Coordinates of C-alpha atoms in Angstrom, one line a residue:
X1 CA 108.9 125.1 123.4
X2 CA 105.8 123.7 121.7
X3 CA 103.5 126.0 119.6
X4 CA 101.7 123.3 118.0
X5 CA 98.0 122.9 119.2
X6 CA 97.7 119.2 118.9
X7 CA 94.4 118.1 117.4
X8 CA 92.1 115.1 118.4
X9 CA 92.1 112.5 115.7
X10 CA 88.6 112.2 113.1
X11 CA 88.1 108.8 114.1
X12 CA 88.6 106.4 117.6
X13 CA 92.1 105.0 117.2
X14 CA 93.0 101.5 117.4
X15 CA 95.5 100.1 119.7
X16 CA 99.0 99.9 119.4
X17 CA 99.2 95.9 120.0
X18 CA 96.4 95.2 117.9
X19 CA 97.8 97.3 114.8
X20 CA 101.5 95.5 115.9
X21 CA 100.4 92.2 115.7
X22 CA 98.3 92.3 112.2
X23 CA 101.2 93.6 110.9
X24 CA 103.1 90.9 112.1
X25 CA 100.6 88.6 111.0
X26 CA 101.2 89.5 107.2
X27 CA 104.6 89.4 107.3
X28 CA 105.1 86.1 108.3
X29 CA 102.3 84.6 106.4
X30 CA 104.0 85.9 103.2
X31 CA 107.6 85.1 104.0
X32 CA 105.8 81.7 104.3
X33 CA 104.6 81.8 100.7
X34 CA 101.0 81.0 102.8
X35 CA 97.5 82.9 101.4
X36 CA 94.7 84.5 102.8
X37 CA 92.7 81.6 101.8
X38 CA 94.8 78.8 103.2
X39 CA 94.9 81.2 106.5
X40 CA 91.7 81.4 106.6
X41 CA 90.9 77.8 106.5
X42 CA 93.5 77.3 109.4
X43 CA 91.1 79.1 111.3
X44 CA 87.3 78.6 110.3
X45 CA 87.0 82.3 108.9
X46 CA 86.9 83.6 105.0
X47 CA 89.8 85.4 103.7
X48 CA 88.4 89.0 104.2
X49 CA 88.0 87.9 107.8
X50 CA 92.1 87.3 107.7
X51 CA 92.4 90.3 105.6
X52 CA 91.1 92.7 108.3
X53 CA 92.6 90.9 111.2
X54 CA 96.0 91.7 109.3
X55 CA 94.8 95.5 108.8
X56 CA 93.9 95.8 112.0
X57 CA 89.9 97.0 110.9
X58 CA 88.6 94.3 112.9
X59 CA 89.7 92.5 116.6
X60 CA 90.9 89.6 116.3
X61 CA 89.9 86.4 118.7
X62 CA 92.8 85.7 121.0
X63 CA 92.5 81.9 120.2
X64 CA 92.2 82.4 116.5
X65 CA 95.6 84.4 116.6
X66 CA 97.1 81.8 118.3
X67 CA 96.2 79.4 116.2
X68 CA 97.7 81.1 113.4
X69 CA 101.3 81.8 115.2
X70 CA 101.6 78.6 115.6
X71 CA 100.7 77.8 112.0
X72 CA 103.5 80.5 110.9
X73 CA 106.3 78.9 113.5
X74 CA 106.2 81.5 116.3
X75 CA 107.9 80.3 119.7
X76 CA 105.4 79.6 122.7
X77 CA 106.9 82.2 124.8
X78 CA 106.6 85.1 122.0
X79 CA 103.2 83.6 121.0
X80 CA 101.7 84.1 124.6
X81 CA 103.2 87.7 124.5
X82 CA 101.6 88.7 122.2
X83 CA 98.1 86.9 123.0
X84 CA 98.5 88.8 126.5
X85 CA 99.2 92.2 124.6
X86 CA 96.2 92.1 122.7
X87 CA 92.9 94.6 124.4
X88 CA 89.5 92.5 124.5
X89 CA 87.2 92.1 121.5
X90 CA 84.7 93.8 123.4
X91 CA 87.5 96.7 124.4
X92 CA 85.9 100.2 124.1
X93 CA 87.7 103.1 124.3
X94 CA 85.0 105.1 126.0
X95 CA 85.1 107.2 129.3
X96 CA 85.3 104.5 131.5
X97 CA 88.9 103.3 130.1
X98 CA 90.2 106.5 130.1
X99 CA 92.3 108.1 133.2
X100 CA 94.6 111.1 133.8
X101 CA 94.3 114.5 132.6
X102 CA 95.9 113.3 129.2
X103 CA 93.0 111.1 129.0
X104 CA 95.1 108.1 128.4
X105 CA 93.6 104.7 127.8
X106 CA 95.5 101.7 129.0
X107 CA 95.8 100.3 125.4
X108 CA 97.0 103.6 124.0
X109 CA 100.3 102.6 124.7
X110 CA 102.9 99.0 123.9
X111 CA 106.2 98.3 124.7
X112 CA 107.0 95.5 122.4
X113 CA 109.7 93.6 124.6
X114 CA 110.2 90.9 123.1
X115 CA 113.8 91.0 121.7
X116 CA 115.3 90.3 118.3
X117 CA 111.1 89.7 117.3
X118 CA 110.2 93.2 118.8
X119 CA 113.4 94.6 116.6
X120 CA 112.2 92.9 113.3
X121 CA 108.5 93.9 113.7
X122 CA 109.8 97.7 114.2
X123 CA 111.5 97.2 110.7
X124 CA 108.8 95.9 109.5
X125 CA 106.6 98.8 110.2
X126 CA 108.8 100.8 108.9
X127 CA 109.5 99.8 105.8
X128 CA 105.9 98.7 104.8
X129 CA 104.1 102.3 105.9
X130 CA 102.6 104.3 103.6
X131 CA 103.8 107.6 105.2
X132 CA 107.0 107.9 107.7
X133 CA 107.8 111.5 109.5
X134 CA 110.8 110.7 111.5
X135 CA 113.5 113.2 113.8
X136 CA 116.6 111.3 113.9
X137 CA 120.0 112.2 116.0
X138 CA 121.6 109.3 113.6
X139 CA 121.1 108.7 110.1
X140 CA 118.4 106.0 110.1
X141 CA 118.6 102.5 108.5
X142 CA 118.8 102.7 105.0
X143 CA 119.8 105.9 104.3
X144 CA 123.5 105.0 105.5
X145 CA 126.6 103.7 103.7
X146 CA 128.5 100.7 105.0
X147 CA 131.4 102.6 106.0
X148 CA 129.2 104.7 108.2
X149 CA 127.5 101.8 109.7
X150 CA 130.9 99.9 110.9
X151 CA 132.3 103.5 112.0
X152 CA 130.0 104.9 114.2
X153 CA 126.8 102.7 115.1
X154 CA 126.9 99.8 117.4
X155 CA 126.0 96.4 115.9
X156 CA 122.7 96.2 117.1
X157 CA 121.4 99.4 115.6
X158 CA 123.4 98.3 111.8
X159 CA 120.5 97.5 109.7
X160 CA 119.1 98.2 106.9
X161 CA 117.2 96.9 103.9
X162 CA 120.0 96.4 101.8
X163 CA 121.6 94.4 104.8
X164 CA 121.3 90.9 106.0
X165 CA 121.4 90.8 109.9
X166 CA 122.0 87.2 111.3
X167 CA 121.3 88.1 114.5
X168 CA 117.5 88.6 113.3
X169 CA 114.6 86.6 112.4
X170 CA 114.6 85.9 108.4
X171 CA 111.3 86.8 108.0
X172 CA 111.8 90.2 108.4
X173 CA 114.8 90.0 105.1
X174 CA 112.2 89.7 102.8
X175 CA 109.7 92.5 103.3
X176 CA 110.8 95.3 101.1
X177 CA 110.3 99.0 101.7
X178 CA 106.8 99.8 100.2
X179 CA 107.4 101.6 96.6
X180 CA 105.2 104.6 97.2
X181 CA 106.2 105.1 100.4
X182 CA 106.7 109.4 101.5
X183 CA 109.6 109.1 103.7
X184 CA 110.5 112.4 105.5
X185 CA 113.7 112.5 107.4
X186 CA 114.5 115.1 110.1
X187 CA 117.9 115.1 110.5
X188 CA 119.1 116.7 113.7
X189 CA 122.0 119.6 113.0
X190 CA 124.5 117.4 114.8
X191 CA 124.6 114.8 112.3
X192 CA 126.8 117.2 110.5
X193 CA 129.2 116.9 112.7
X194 CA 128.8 113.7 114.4
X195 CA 131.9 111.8 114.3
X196 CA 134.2 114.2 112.0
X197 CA 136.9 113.9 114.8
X198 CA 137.7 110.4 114.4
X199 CA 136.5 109.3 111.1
X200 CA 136.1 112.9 108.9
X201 CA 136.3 110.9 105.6
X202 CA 133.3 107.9 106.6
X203 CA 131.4 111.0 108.0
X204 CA 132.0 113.1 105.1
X205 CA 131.3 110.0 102.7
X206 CA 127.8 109.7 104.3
X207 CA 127.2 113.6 104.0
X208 CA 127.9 113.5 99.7
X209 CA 125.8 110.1 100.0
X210 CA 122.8 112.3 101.9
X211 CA 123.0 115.3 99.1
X212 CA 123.1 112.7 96.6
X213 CA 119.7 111.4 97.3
X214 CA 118.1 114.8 97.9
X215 CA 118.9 115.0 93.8
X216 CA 116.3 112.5 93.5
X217 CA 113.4 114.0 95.9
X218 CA 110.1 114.5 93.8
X219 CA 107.5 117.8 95.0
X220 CA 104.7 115.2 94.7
X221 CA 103.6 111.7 95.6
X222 CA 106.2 109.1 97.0
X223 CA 109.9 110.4 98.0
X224 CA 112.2 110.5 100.1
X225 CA 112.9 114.1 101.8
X226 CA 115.5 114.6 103.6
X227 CA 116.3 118.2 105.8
X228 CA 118.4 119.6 108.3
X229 CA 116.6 120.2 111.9
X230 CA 119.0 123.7 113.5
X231 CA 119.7 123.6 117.1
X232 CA 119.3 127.9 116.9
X233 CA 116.0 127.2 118.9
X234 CA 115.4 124.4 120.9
X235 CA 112.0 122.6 120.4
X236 CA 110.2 120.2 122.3
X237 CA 111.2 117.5 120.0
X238 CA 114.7 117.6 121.1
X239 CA 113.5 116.5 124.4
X240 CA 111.5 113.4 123.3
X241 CA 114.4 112.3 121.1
X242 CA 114.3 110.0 118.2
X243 CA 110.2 109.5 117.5
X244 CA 108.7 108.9 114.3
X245 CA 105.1 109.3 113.1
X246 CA 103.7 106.2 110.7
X247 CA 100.3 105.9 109.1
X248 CA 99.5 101.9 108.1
X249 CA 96.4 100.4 106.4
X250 CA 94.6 103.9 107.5
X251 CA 95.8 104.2 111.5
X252 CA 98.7 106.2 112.3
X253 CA 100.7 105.5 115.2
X254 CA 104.0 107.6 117.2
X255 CA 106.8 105.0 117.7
X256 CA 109.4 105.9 120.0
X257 CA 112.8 103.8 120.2
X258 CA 114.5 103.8 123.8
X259 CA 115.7 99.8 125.2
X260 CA 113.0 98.4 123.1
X261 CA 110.4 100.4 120.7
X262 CA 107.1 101.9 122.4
X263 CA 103.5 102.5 120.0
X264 CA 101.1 105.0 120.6
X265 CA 98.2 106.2 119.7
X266 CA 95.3 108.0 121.4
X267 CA 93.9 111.4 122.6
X268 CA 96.8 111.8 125.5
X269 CA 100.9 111.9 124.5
X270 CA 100.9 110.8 121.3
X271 CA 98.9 113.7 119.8
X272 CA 101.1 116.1 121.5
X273 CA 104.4 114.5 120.0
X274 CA 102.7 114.4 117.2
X275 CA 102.0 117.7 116.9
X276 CA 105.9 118.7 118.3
X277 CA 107.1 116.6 115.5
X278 CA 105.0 118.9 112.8
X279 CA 105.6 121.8 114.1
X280 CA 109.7 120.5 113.7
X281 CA 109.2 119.8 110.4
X282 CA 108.1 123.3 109.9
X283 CA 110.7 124.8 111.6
X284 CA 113.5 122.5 109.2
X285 CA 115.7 124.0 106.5
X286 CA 114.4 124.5 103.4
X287 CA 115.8 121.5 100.4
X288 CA 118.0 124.4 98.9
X289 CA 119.5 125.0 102.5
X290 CA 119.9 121.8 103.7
X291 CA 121.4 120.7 100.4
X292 CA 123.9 123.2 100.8
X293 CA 124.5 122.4 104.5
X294 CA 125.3 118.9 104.0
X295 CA 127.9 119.4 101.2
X296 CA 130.0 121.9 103.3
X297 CA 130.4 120.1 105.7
X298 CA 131.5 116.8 103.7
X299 CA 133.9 119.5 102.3
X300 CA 135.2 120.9 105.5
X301 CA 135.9 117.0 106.3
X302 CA 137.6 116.4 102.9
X303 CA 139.7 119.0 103.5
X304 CA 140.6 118.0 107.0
X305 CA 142.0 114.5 106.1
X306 CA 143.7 115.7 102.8

């Protein structure tokens, strides 16, 4: 059950597609060794104009940001995607957009379809966020050892950032996780378990691997923290499933991974999930406990396939 009153965010959020695609925008103008100003005089603007565009603090012109995927190599079909995605210039998210009792605007909300692109732009996003709050029923992308990967996870879901994945656009290989980055990672009690039946030693491997970097977690500043998430009450965030909260170039933003990965932002749903995903983080183990969780276990498994 959620406790957790959400709260309505200090300033109008921007939409979901338009944070998407400046992200997007970056990435591929440097894996293209291509600079602002250069950009810039692809399209007639200066350089803080491209700046912004990429930061999402200003709407971009739908024919300028065509003009520029085609300048980075983007595919017709993905280009007009993403042109179609993007709310109006003029857009304001005042009454008149708004509908429902959640008071849900229709640009609140993007389901980024568009295949192994959609899949490298999540990555993206989540390596180059400042802050990442994430509840996971697996152990996400690099946090896992190799053995782990090939054991239990299907191909598709085997990356990350120490990984090349051919199946992927090679763009997305060369942005690095950001090195200040706070990283929390809610673990969900049943990774302890997860897999100890068939492969207790992989499992068991990945469990060490876990306590291992909760050695390195730092009180302050950027870290990785990593804690247990009991099943002893069941919260609302167990329903909603794997959901992670990101902030970027000042927005934050809930992403949600089902067939493809959803954005939201906005006064309706994504401030309640938000708020169920604090109020989990609250309810976590403490470092000393989760520590001490994840080591039995890998011990229990050790001694299982000795």
């Amino acid at each position: 059950m959620l406790h957790a009153v959400p709260s309505l965010p200090a300033e109008v959020p921007q939409a979901p597609a338009r944070i998407m695609t400046g992200l997007y925008l970056r990435c591929l103008r440097e894996s293209r060794g291509i600079g602002l100003e250069d950009a810039a005089r692809t399209v007639q603007v200066s350089a803080s104009v491209i700046s912004r565009w990429e930061r999402a603090h200003s709407a971009i012109r739908s024919d300028a940001l065509a003009t520029l995927l085609r300048r980075y190599g983007v595919a017709d079909d993905e280009l007009d995607f993403l042109v179609r995605s993007l709310p109006s210039q003029d857009f304001d998210r005042g009454g008149r957009h708004m509908r429902g009792g959640c008071r849900l605007a229709a640009v609140d909300q993007w389901a980024d379809v568009a295949g192994a692109e959609a899949a490298a732009r999540h990555i993206g996003l989540m390596r180059s966020a400042s802050e990442v709050v994430q509840y996971c029923t697996v152990v996400p992308a690099g946090l896992r050892t190799r053995d782990y990967q090939q054991a239990l996870l299907e191909p598709e879901v085997r990356v990350s950032r120490d990984e090349a994945v051919p199946e992927l656009p090679a763009w997305v290989q060369q942005v690095s996780r950001v090195s200040d980055q706070r990283w929390t990672v809610l673990l969900d009690e049943t990774v302890l378990a997860r897999g100890c039946g068939t492969h207790p030693a992989t499992v068991a491997g990945q469990l060490r691997h876990l306590a291992n970097l909760m050695d390195r977690e730092r009180p302050t500043g950027a870290s990785l923290t990593i804690r247990i998430l009991p099943l002893s009450a069941v919260r609302f965030i167990h329903a909603v499933g794997q959901v992670a909260e990101v902030a970027i170039n000042g927005h934050r933003m809930m992403v949600r991974i089902g067939l493809f990965p959803c954005y939201e932002t906005g006064f309706g749903p994504a401030q309640v999930i938000s708020a169920a995903l604090h109020e989990a983080a609250g309810a976590a183990w403490s470092r000393e406990a989760t520590h001490e969780a994840l080591v039995s276990a890998a011990e229990r498994m050790e001694r299982r396939t000795s």
